[in-house]
Amino acid sequence: MRIIVCIKQVPDPTSSSSGTTVDPEAKRVIVPQGTPPVMNPYDENALEAALKIKDLQEATVTVISAGKNLAKPVLRKSLASGADELILLDAAAFDKLDSYATAHLLAAAIRQIGEYDLILCGRQAADTDAAQVGSGIAEILKIPGITAACKVETVNNKVVVERVVSDGIEEVEAPMPAMVTVSSELGELRYPGVKEVMAAQRTPITVRKAQDLEIDISQLKKPSLVTLAAPPGRKAECQFVECETPEDAGAELAKRVTEAKLL
Amino acid sequence: MAEYKGVMIYCEIVEGSLLSITYEVLGCSRKLADDLGQELCAVLVGSEIGDLAQEVISCGADKVYVVDDLLLKAYQTDAYVSVMEKVVGQVMPQILVLGQTSVGRDMAPMLAFRLDTLATLDCVELTIDPDTKLLMQTKPVCGGNALATYTCDSYPQIVTVRDKVMTPSESDSSKQGEIITLDAGLDLSAIRTRLLKKIKDEEEGVKLEDAQVIVSGGRGIGNAEGFEQLQELAALVKGAVGASRPPCDNRWIAPSRQVGITGKIVSPDLYIAIGLSGSIQHLSGCGQSKSIIAINNDAEASIFKYADFGVVGDWKKVLPTFTDKLKELLLE
């Protein structure tokens, strides 16, 4: 079985969550200096889904990432965690692609790979939050697509998925090849051991340039970004309840909240 | 692209009724149609749903397309996407609006790529550009750290709108409209994904999205037992229990309890955040609450920047006396 996992490199969303600003002139988000690039957390969940399948059966896991100046050490983590192969689509033209272009680019690269059974993607990227690439790949390759998975299993050439919906969990199946997007409820990516990290250093990485792919990104339709603005802030002046002990603070908070008629 | 005309909405139905977000989708889309000077049409997809058409007309739609088929009883990606592909192909709207729900999130991107057009999900503002007449689509990006406004000149322009952001339309039973029944014409061989079963969460008391008070826990709660204490407070104030992402990922509580951009958008009168630091992704989901109370042992936690009242301390020590004192005061 061959599983392809699509991984985006993003600025670490945990370290950039405070201090991120917007430059409306340049229409750019500015993350705090020193924010390291990481694998998109939801894509890590997708890789974990692939590795869970590989735990149970013979499987080859191929990771694909697209972008400009991709950080090999960051993406090599996928190999250390258990992926077998890493393909980087690295070109200036692949910088900050929208989801339409990304889906077409990844689909072209997947076609080049040829045979596959399952494509796994994160449900969305932490920087753009567009949440469309996985579904786009499925439609372009004309294979079934299932979104927001919290469990992915393969049985008799079918993929059986538990997906998170607003009032519970749905169990859905589709014949393979299929595409599944994975949500965080599936679980975090496993930690690689020191031996695996060392071994991953020696695994060769395949790098493909724009001319290696049978697609011209510049010819695709694309959305235009009209404005980029900082969100309106919520104005709140927090009244801190301070007491001798936390127990007293709890009781005092109850008093203050009822006085303010919040309850 | 002159042949594309009008605004279309997809009406989401749950257990035979229109989902509340459908009224919000109707409200904002009616305005878009008026600004364009064009028609607003609605699509109802399901089984035994014909009697909802009149209500959709009362809420502002000029035309309603009804696709009623036993095979469409529950949402299934392939079946619904192919129905919508057919309806859009026939009606050719300029704009298609859906709600940002589990269904909208799944269907909108799939349908957009099927129709070879672009979609923008989770919009919080939609307007018509007076010059180009294109749809200006504003959505939060970077977890909510920025608001991006996009346009796209590929038709139909497909968007989903965030829950509880748009003003819902009001029903006026004197309004007239046209109801058109369409055949689903499902090609069974094209239905590849199959729903095997659905496990619904047990709902105790009020639903999270309807609750006036929400008691929400974060990573600091530590385990499933901790959430039982939150449940106790929620029961006392007739509210619902919510959570940030980590407790859901760890299954201390059901994933459907998640509040935030990858969970539910809520706007209760009071949001009580316990052991929850307040990531921007979480605050996107609860920032519209009228008041926020925070209990957290880290004075630097961002939740305090949004809170009206706060206690810096160990929630395990603060919460029991808070609940007890509240019980006493509410009895008075």
Coordinates of C-alpha atoms in Angstrom, one line a residue:
Chain A
M1 CA 0.0 0.0 0.0
R2 CA 1.2 3.5 -0.8
I3 CA 0.2 6.4 1.2
I4 CA 0.9 10.0 0.2
V5 CA 0.9 12.7 2.9
C6 CA 0.8 16.4 1.9
I7 CA 2.6 18.7 4.3
K8 CA 2.8 22.5 4.3
Q9 CA 5.6 24.4 6.0
V10 CA 4.1 27.2 8.1
P11 CA 5.5 29.7 10.7
D12 CA 5.1 28.0 14.1
P13 CA 1.5 28.9 15.1
T14 CA 2.1 28.3 18.8
S15 CA 5.0 30.8 19.0
S16 CA 3.5 33.3 16.6
S17 CA 0.0 33.4 18.2
S18 CA 0.8 36.6 20.2
G19 CA 2.8 39.3 18.6
T20 CA 1.6 38.7 15.0
T21 CA 0.9 42.0 13.3
V22 CA -0.5 43.0 9.9
D23 CA 1.1 45.3 7.4
P24 CA -1.9 46.5 5.5
E25 CA 0.2 48.4 2.9
A26 CA 2.1 45.3 1.8
K27 CA -0.9 43.1 2.5
R28 CA 1.3 40.9 4.6
V29 CA 1.1 39.2 8.0
I30 CA 4.2 39.7 10.0
V31 CA 5.1 37.0 12.4
P32 CA 7.3 37.9 15.4
Q33 CA 11.0 37.7 14.6
G34 CA 12.5 34.3 15.3
T35 CA 9.3 32.4 14.7
P36 CA 10.6 29.0 13.4
P37 CA 9.1 27.2 10.4
V38 CA 7.3 24.0 11.4
M39 CA 5.2 21.3 9.7
N40 CA 1.6 22.5 9.7
P41 CA 0.1 20.9 12.9
Y42 CA -2.9 19.4 11.1
D43 CA -0.6 17.9 8.4
E44 CA 1.3 16.3 11.3
N45 CA -2.0 14.7 12.3
A46 CA -2.3 13.4 8.7
L47 CA 1.2 11.9 8.9
E48 CA 0.3 10.3 12.2
A49 CA -2.8 8.7 10.5
A50 CA -0.5 7.3 7.8
L51 CA 1.9 5.9 10.4
K52 CA -0.9 4.3 12.3
I53 CA -1.9 2.4 9.2
K54 CA 1.8 1.5 8.6
D55 CA 1.9 0.1 12.1
L56 CA -0.6 -2.5 11.1
Q57 CA 0.4 -3.4 7.6
E58 CA 3.0 -3.1 4.9
A59 CA 2.9 0.4 3.6
T60 CA 5.2 3.0 2.0
V61 CA 4.6 6.6 3.2
T62 CA 5.6 9.4 0.8
V63 CA 5.5 13.0 2.0
I64 CA 5.2 15.8 -0.4
S65 CA 5.6 19.5 0.4
A66 CA 5.4 22.5 -1.9
G67 CA 6.8 26.0 -1.3
K68 CA 9.7 28.3 -1.8
N69 CA 13.0 27.8 0.1
L70 CA 11.6 24.9 2.1
A71 CA 13.5 24.1 5.2
K72 CA 14.9 20.5 4.8
P73 CA 15.6 20.0 8.5
V74 CA 11.9 20.9 9.4
L75 CA 10.4 18.5 6.8
R76 CA 13.0 15.8 7.5
K77 CA 11.2 15.4 10.8
S78 CA 8.5 13.5 8.7
L79 CA 11.2 10.9 7.8
A80 CA 12.4 10.6 11.4
S81 CA 8.8 10.0 12.5
G82 CA 8.4 7.1 10.1
A83 CA 7.8 8.3 6.5
D84 CA 9.8 6.5 3.9
E85 CA 10.3 9.2 1.3
L86 CA 10.2 13.0 1.1
I87 CA 9.6 14.9 -2.1
L88 CA 10.0 18.7 -2.1
L89 CA 8.4 20.8 -4.8
D90 CA 10.6 23.9 -4.4
A91 CA 10.5 26.9 -6.6
A92 CA 10.1 30.7 -6.4
A93 CA 6.8 30.2 -8.3
F94 CA 5.5 28.1 -5.4
D95 CA 5.7 30.8 -2.8
K96 CA 2.5 31.6 -0.9
L97 CA 0.2 29.7 -3.3
D98 CA -3.6 29.9 -2.8
S99 CA -5.5 26.6 -2.3
Y100 CA -6.6 26.4 -6.0
A101 CA -3.0 26.5 -7.2
T102 CA -1.7 24.3 -4.4
A103 CA -4.2 21.6 -5.1
H104 CA -3.4 21.6 -8.8
L105 CA 0.3 21.6 -8.1
L106 CA 0.1 18.7 -5.6
A107 CA -2.2 16.8 -7.9
A108 CA 0.3 17.1 -10.7
A109 CA 3.1 15.8 -8.5
I110 CA 0.9 12.9 -7.3
R111 CA 0.1 12.0 -10.9
Q112 CA 3.8 11.9 -11.6
I113 CA 4.3 9.5 -8.6
G114 CA 1.8 7.2 -10.3
E115 CA 0.4 4.4 -8.2
Y116 CA -1.1 5.2 -4.8
D117 CA -3.9 4.0 -2.5
L118 CA -4.5 6.8 -0.1
I119 CA -3.7 10.6 0.0
L120 CA -3.8 12.2 3.5
C121 CA -3.9 16.0 4.1
G122 CA -4.4 18.1 7.2
R123 CA -7.9 19.6 7.4
Q124 CA -6.5 23.2 7.0
A125 CA -3.2 25.1 7.3
A126 CA -2.5 27.2 10.3
D127 CA -1.5 30.3 8.3
T128 CA -4.2 30.6 5.6
D129 CA -7.0 28.6 7.2
A130 CA -8.4 28.0 3.7
A131 CA -9.3 24.3 4.3
Q132 CA -9.6 23.4 0.6
V133 CA -6.5 21.7 -0.7
G134 CA -7.4 18.1 0.3
S135 CA -10.8 18.3 -1.3
G136 CA -9.3 20.0 -4.4
I137 CA -6.8 17.2 -4.9
A138 CA -9.6 14.6 -4.6
E139 CA -11.7 16.4 -7.2
I140 CA -8.8 17.0 -9.6
L141 CA -7.7 13.4 -9.4
K142 CA -11.3 12.2 -9.6
I143 CA -11.1 10.1 -6.5
P144 CA -13.5 10.1 -3.4
G145 CA -12.7 12.5 -0.7
I146 CA -13.6 12.4 3.0
T147 CA -12.9 15.4 5.4
A148 CA -12.2 16.0 9.1
A149 CA -11.2 12.5 10.0
C150 CA -10.4 11.5 13.6
K151 CA -9.7 7.9 12.7
V152 CA -8.5 6.3 9.5
E153 CA -8.4 2.6 8.8
T154 CA -8.0 0.5 5.6
V155 CA -9.9 -2.7 5.1
N156 CA -10.1 -4.7 1.9
N157 CA -9.3 -1.9 -0.5
K158 CA -11.6 0.5 1.3
V159 CA -10.8 3.3 3.6
V160 CA -13.0 3.5 6.7
V161 CA -13.0 6.9 8.4
E162 CA -14.5 8.3 11.5
R163 CA -15.1 12.0 11.0
V164 CA -15.9 14.8 13.4
V165 CA -19.3 16.6 12.8
S166 CA -21.1 19.2 14.8
D167 CA -23.3 16.8 16.8
G168 CA -21.1 13.7 17.0
I169 CA -19.1 11.3 14.9
E170 CA -19.9 9.8 11.4
E171 CA -18.4 6.6 10.1
V172 CA -17.9 6.8 6.3
E173 CA -16.2 4.5 3.8
A174 CA -14.9 4.9 0.3
P175 CA -13.1 2.6 -2.1
M176 CA -9.4 3.4 -2.6
P177 CA -7.7 5.2 -4.0
A178 CA -9.2 8.0 -1.9
M179 CA -8.2 11.2 -0.2
V180 CA -8.9 11.9 3.5
T181 CA -8.3 15.2 5.4
V182 CA -7.4 14.7 9.0
S183 CA -8.4 16.7 12.1
S184 CA -6.4 17.2 15.3
E185 CA -8.7 14.7 17.2
L186 CA -6.8 11.9 15.5
G187 CA -3.8 12.5 17.7
E188 CA -0.4 14.2 17.7
L189 CA 2.5 13.0 15.6
R190 CA 4.7 10.5 17.5
Y191 CA 8.1 11.5 18.7
P192 CA 10.9 10.0 16.8
G193 CA 13.7 8.3 18.7
V194 CA 17.4 9.4 18.5
K195 CA 18.2 6.5 16.2
E196 CA 15.4 7.5 13.8
V197 CA 16.5 11.1 13.8
M198 CA 20.1 10.0 12.9
A199 CA 18.8 7.7 10.1
A200 CA 16.6 10.4 8.7
Q201 CA 19.7 12.6 8.2
R202 CA 21.0 10.1 5.7
T203 CA 17.8 9.6 3.7
P204 CA 18.0 11.3 0.4
I205 CA 15.4 13.9 -0.4
T206 CA 13.9 14.3 -3.9
V207 CA 13.7 17.9 -5.0
R208 CA 11.6 18.9 -8.0
K209 CA 11.7 22.3 -9.6
A210 CA 8.9 24.1 -11.5
Q211 CA 10.1 22.7 -14.8
D212 CA 10.0 19.1 -13.6
L213 CA 6.2 19.3 -13.2
E214 CA 3.7 19.2 -16.0
I215 CA 1.8 22.2 -14.8
D216 CA 2.2 26.0 -15.3
I217 CA 1.0 27.6 -12.0
S218 CA 1.0 31.1 -13.5
Q219 CA -1.8 30.1 -16.0
L220 CA -4.2 29.1 -13.2
K221 CA -7.2 31.2 -12.1
K222 CA -6.6 32.8 -8.8
P223 CA -8.3 34.9 -6.1
S224 CA -7.1 38.5 -5.6
L225 CA -6.3 39.7 -2.1
V226 CA -8.0 43.1 -2.0
T227 CA -7.1 44.1 1.6
L228 CA -5.5 42.6 4.7
A229 CA -6.3 44.2 8.0
A230 CA -5.8 43.6 11.7
P231 CA -8.9 42.2 13.3
P232 CA -10.9 44.5 15.6
G233 CA -9.8 44.0 19.1
R234 CA -12.2 43.2 22.0
K235 CA -12.2 46.0 24.5
A236 CA -12.2 44.5 28.0
E237 CA -10.7 45.8 31.2
C238 CA -10.2 42.8 33.3
Q239 CA -11.1 43.3 37.0
F240 CA -8.9 40.9 38.8
V241 CA -10.3 39.4 42.0
E242 CA -7.4 39.2 44.5
C243 CA -7.7 37.5 47.9
E244 CA -5.5 35.8 50.5
T245 CA -6.3 32.3 49.3
P246 CA -7.6 31.0 45.9
E247 CA -10.6 29.6 47.8
D248 CA -11.5 33.1 49.0
A249 CA -11.0 34.4 45.5
G250 CA -13.5 31.8 44.2
A251 CA -16.2 32.9 46.6
E252 CA -15.4 36.6 46.0
L253 CA -15.6 36.1 42.3
A254 CA -19.1 34.6 42.7
K255 CA -20.1 37.7 44.7
R256 CA -18.7 40.1 42.2
V257 CA -20.3 38.3 39.2
T258 CA -23.7 38.2 40.7
E259 CA -23.4 41.9 41.8
A260 CA -22.6 42.8 38.2
K261 CA -25.7 40.8 37.2
L262 CA -23.8 38.5 34.9
L263 CA -25.6 35.6 36.5
Chain B
M1 CA -19.6 35.4 -18.1
A2 CA -22.8 37.3 -18.6
E3 CA -24.8 34.2 -18.5
Y4 CA -24.2 33.8 -14.7
K5 CA -26.9 35.7 -12.8
G6 CA -28.4 35.9 -9.4
V7 CA -27.5 34.7 -5.9
M8 CA -28.1 31.2 -4.8
I9 CA -28.0 29.8 -1.2
Y10 CA -27.8 26.3 0.0
C11 CA -30.3 25.7 2.9
E12 CA -29.1 23.3 5.5
I13 CA -31.8 21.1 7.0
V14 CA -31.5 19.2 10.3
E15 CA -34.2 16.7 11.4
G16 CA -36.8 18.3 9.1
S17 CA -36.2 21.9 10.1
L18 CA -34.0 24.7 8.7
L19 CA -30.7 25.0 10.7
S20 CA -30.5 28.4 12.4
I21 CA -27.5 29.5 10.2
T22 CA -29.7 29.1 7.1
Y23 CA -31.7 32.2 8.3
E24 CA -28.4 34.1 8.6
V25 CA -27.4 32.9 5.1
L26 CA -30.8 34.1 3.8
G27 CA -30.4 37.4 5.6
C28 CA -27.0 38.3 4.1
S29 CA -27.7 36.8 0.7
R30 CA -31.0 38.8 0.3
K31 CA -28.9 41.9 0.7
L32 CA -26.3 40.8 -1.8
A33 CA -29.1 40.0 -4.3
D34 CA -30.7 43.5 -3.7
D35 CA -27.3 45.2 -4.1
L36 CA -26.9 43.5 -7.5
G37 CA -30.5 44.0 -8.5
Q38 CA -30.8 40.3 -9.1
E39 CA -32.9 37.4 -7.8
L40 CA -32.2 35.3 -4.7
C41 CA -32.9 31.6 -5.1
A42 CA -32.5 28.9 -2.5
V43 CA -31.8 25.1 -2.8
L44 CA -33.4 22.6 -0.5
V45 CA -31.9 19.1 -0.7
G46 CA -33.1 16.1 1.3
S47 CA -36.0 13.7 1.7
E48 CA -39.5 14.9 2.5
I49 CA -38.6 18.5 2.8
G50 CA -41.0 20.1 0.4
D51 CA -43.0 21.9 3.1
L52 CA -39.9 24.0 4.1
A53 CA -39.9 25.8 0.7
Q54 CA -42.7 28.3 1.8
E55 CA -40.7 29.2 4.9
V56 CA -37.6 29.9 2.8
I57 CA -39.7 32.2 0.6
S58 CA -41.1 34.0 3.7
C59 CA -37.5 34.6 4.7
G60 CA -36.6 36.4 1.4
A61 CA -36.0 33.9 -1.4
D62 CA -37.6 34.7 -4.8
K63 CA -37.3 31.1 -6.0
V64 CA -36.8 27.8 -4.2
Y65 CA -35.4 24.7 -6.0
V66 CA -36.5 21.5 -4.2
V67 CA -34.5 18.3 -4.7
D68 CA -36.4 15.6 -2.8
D69 CA -35.2 12.0 -2.9
L70 CA -35.1 9.2 -0.5
L71 CA -31.4 8.7 -1.2
L72 CA -30.8 12.2 0.1
K73 CA -32.1 11.6 3.5
A74 CA -28.8 12.3 5.2
Y75 CA -25.9 14.4 4.0
Q76 CA -23.4 12.3 2.0
T77 CA -20.6 14.1 0.2
D78 CA -20.8 12.6 -3.3
A79 CA -24.6 12.5 -3.5
Y80 CA -25.1 16.1 -2.4
V81 CA -22.2 17.5 -4.4
S82 CA -23.5 15.9 -7.6
V83 CA -27.0 17.3 -6.9
M84 CA -25.6 20.8 -6.3
E85 CA -23.4 20.5 -9.4
K86 CA -26.5 19.8 -11.4
V87 CA -28.6 22.6 -9.8
V88 CA -25.8 25.2 -10.2
G89 CA -25.2 24.0 -13.8
Q90 CA -28.9 24.6 -14.6
V91 CA -29.5 27.9 -12.7
M92 CA -26.0 29.4 -13.2
P93 CA -25.9 31.8 -10.3
Q94 CA -23.1 34.4 -9.9
I95 CA -22.8 33.7 -6.2
L96 CA -23.4 30.6 -4.1
V97 CA -23.6 31.0 -0.3
L98 CA -23.5 28.2 2.3
G99 CA -23.2 28.1 6.1
Q100 CA -19.8 27.3 7.6
T101 CA -21.1 24.1 9.2
S102 CA -19.8 20.5 9.1
V103 CA -21.8 20.2 5.8
G104 CA -20.7 23.5 4.4
R105 CA -17.0 22.9 5.2
D106 CA -17.2 19.6 3.4
M107 CA -19.3 20.5 0.4
A108 CA -18.2 24.0 -0.6
P109 CA -14.5 23.2 -1.5
M110 CA -15.5 19.9 -3.2
L111 CA -18.2 21.6 -5.2
A112 CA -15.9 24.5 -6.1
F113 CA -13.3 22.2 -7.6
R114 CA -16.0 20.1 -9.3
L115 CA -17.2 23.3 -11.0
D116 CA -13.6 24.5 -11.5
T117 CA -14.2 27.7 -9.6
L118 CA -12.9 29.1 -6.3
A119 CA -14.4 29.1 -2.9
T120 CA -13.7 31.2 0.3
L121 CA -14.7 29.5 3.6
D122 CA -15.6 31.0 6.9
C123 CA -16.5 34.6 5.7
V124 CA -17.5 37.1 8.3
E125 CA -18.4 39.9 5.9
L126 CA -19.8 39.8 2.3
T127 CA -20.4 42.9 0.2
I128 CA -20.7 43.7 -3.5
D129 CA -17.9 45.9 -4.9
P130 CA -19.8 48.8 -6.4
D131 CA -17.5 49.1 -9.4
T132 CA -16.7 45.5 -10.5
K133 CA -19.9 44.0 -8.9
L134 CA -17.7 41.2 -7.6
L135 CA -18.3 39.7 -4.2
M136 CA -15.9 41.0 -1.6
Q137 CA -15.2 38.0 0.7
T138 CA -13.8 38.8 4.1
K139 CA -12.5 36.0 6.3
P140 CA -10.1 35.6 9.2
V141 CA -6.7 34.1 8.4
C142 CA -3.7 33.1 10.5
G143 CA -6.0 31.7 13.2
G144 CA -7.8 35.1 13.4
N145 CA -4.7 37.3 13.6
A146 CA -5.7 39.0 10.4
L147 CA -8.8 39.7 8.2
A148 CA -8.3 39.1 4.5
T149 CA -10.7 40.3 1.8
Y150 CA -10.6 38.5 -1.5
T151 CA -12.4 38.7 -4.8
C152 CA -12.4 36.2 -7.5
D153 CA -13.6 36.6 -11.1
S154 CA -14.5 33.0 -11.6
Y155 CA -18.2 32.2 -11.5
P156 CA -20.0 31.0 -9.4
Q157 CA -18.3 32.8 -6.5
I158 CA -18.7 30.2 -3.7
V159 CA -18.5 31.2 -0.1
T160 CA -19.5 29.9 3.4
V161 CA -20.4 32.3 6.2
R162 CA -19.4 31.9 9.8
D163 CA -22.1 31.0 12.3
K164 CA -23.7 33.8 14.4
V165 CA -22.1 36.7 12.4
M166 CA -24.7 37.7 9.8
T167 CA -28.1 39.2 10.8
P168 CA -30.8 36.5 10.3
S169 CA -33.7 37.3 8.0
E170 CA -37.1 37.7 9.5
S171 CA -40.1 35.7 8.3
D172 CA -42.9 37.5 6.5
S173 CA -45.6 35.1 5.5
S174 CA -47.1 37.5 2.9
K175 CA -44.0 37.1 0.7
Q176 CA -44.5 35.3 -2.6
G177 CA -42.1 33.1 -4.5
E178 CA -41.8 30.3 -7.0
I179 CA -41.2 26.7 -6.0
I180 CA -39.5 24.5 -8.6
T181 CA -39.1 20.8 -8.1
L182 CA -36.0 19.3 -9.6
D183 CA -35.2 15.6 -10.1
A184 CA -32.1 14.5 -8.2
G185 CA -31.2 12.2 -11.1
L186 CA -28.6 10.5 -9.0
D187 CA -26.1 8.3 -10.8
L188 CA -25.5 5.6 -8.2
S189 CA -22.1 4.7 -9.7
A190 CA -20.9 8.3 -8.9
I191 CA -21.7 7.9 -5.2
R192 CA -18.4 6.5 -3.9
T193 CA -18.4 7.7 -0.3
R194 CA -21.0 5.9 1.9
L195 CA -22.2 6.9 5.4
L196 CA -22.1 3.7 7.5
K197 CA -23.3 5.1 10.8
K198 CA -23.6 8.2 12.9
I199 CA -22.9 8.3 16.6
K200 CA -24.7 11.3 18.0
D201 CA -23.4 12.8 21.2
E202 CA -25.6 12.6 24.2
E203 CA -26.8 16.1 24.8
E204 CA -27.3 16.9 28.5
G205 CA -29.4 20.0 29.0
V206 CA -28.9 23.0 26.7
K207 CA -27.0 22.7 23.4
L208 CA -23.6 24.4 23.3
E209 CA -24.5 26.7 20.4
D210 CA -27.8 27.8 22.0
A211 CA -26.5 28.2 25.6
Q212 CA -26.7 31.6 27.3
V213 CA -23.9 30.6 29.7
I214 CA -21.0 28.4 28.7
V215 CA -18.5 26.9 31.1
S216 CA -15.4 26.1 29.1
G217 CA -12.3 24.2 30.0
G218 CA -8.8 24.2 28.5
R219 CA -5.7 22.1 28.7
G220 CA -5.3 23.1 32.4
I221 CA -8.4 21.0 33.3
G222 CA -6.1 18.0 32.9
N223 CA -8.5 15.0 32.6
A224 CA -12.1 13.9 32.0
E225 CA -12.9 14.0 35.8
G226 CA -12.0 17.7 35.8
F227 CA -14.7 18.3 33.2
E228 CA -17.3 16.8 35.6
Q229 CA -16.7 19.7 38.0
L230 CA -17.3 22.1 35.1
Q231 CA -20.5 20.2 34.3
E232 CA -21.6 20.7 37.9
L233 CA -21.3 24.5 37.5
A234 CA -22.9 24.4 34.1
A235 CA -25.9 22.5 35.5
L236 CA -26.2 25.2 38.3
V237 CA -26.3 28.1 35.8
K238 CA -28.4 26.2 33.2
G239 CA -25.5 26.4 30.8
A240 CA -23.5 24.1 28.6
V241 CA -19.9 22.8 28.8
G242 CA -17.5 23.8 26.1
A243 CA -13.8 23.3 25.6
S244 CA -10.7 24.5 23.7
R245 CA -9.0 22.2 21.3
P246 CA -6.6 20.2 23.6
P247 CA -9.3 18.6 25.8
C248 CA -11.1 17.5 22.7
D249 CA -7.9 16.1 21.1
N250 CA -7.3 14.2 24.4
R251 CA -10.9 13.0 24.5
W252 CA -11.5 14.4 28.0
I253 CA -14.7 15.6 26.4
A254 CA -16.5 15.0 23.1
P255 CA -14.9 16.7 20.0
S256 CA -18.3 18.4 19.3
R257 CA -17.8 20.5 22.4
Q258 CA -14.9 22.4 20.8
V259 CA -15.2 26.2 20.7
G260 CA -13.0 27.9 18.1
I261 CA -12.3 28.2 14.4
T262 CA -12.1 24.4 14.0
G263 CA -15.1 23.9 16.4
K264 CA -18.2 26.0 17.1
I265 CA -18.7 29.7 17.1
V266 CA -20.6 30.7 20.2
S267 CA -21.9 34.1 21.5
P268 CA -23.4 33.5 25.0
D269 CA -24.2 36.2 27.5
L270 CA -21.5 34.8 29.7
Y271 CA -18.5 32.7 28.9
I272 CA -16.6 31.2 31.9
A273 CA -13.1 30.2 30.8
I274 CA -11.3 27.8 33.1
G275 CA -7.8 26.6 32.8
L276 CA -7.8 28.0 29.3
S277 CA -5.1 30.3 28.1
G278 CA -7.0 31.7 25.2
S279 CA -5.3 31.0 21.9
I280 CA -6.4 33.3 19.1
Q281 CA -8.0 30.3 17.4
H282 CA -10.2 29.7 20.5
L283 CA -10.9 33.4 21.0
S284 CA -12.2 33.5 17.4
G285 CA -14.9 31.2 18.6
C286 CA -15.9 32.9 21.8
G287 CA -14.7 36.5 21.5
Q288 CA -18.3 37.6 20.7
S289 CA -19.6 36.6 24.1
K290 CA -21.1 39.5 26.0
S291 CA -19.0 38.9 29.1
I292 CA -16.1 36.7 29.9
I293 CA -14.8 35.4 33.2
A294 CA -11.4 33.7 33.4
I295 CA -9.8 31.5 35.9
N296 CA -6.2 30.6 35.1
N297 CA -3.0 30.2 37.1
D298 CA -0.9 32.2 34.5
A299 CA -1.4 35.9 34.9
E300 CA 0.0 36.4 31.4
A301 CA -2.5 34.2 29.7
S302 CA -4.2 36.0 26.8
I303 CA -7.6 35.1 28.0
F304 CA -7.3 37.9 30.6
K305 CA -7.0 40.5 27.9
Y306 CA -10.5 39.5 26.8
A307 CA -12.0 38.9 30.2
D308 CA -14.2 41.2 32.3
F309 CA -13.5 39.4 35.6
G310 CA -10.5 37.3 36.3
V311 CA -8.9 35.2 39.0
V312 CA -5.2 34.3 38.8
G313 CA -5.0 31.0 40.6
D314 CA -5.3 27.2 40.5
W315 CA -8.8 26.5 39.2
K316 CA -9.0 23.3 41.4
K317 CA -9.0 25.6 44.4
V318 CA -10.9 28.5 42.9
L319 CA -13.8 26.6 41.2
P320 CA -15.3 24.7 44.2
T321 CA -15.8 27.8 46.3
F322 CA -17.0 29.8 43.3
T323 CA -19.6 27.1 42.6
D324 CA -20.7 26.8 46.2
K325 CA -20.9 30.6 46.8
L326 CA -22.8 31.0 43.6
K327 CA -25.3 28.3 44.6
E328 CA -25.9 30.1 47.8
L329 CA -26.3 33.5 46.1
L330 CA -28.6 32.2 43.4
L331 CA -30.9 30.6 46.0
E332 CA -31.4 33.9 47.7

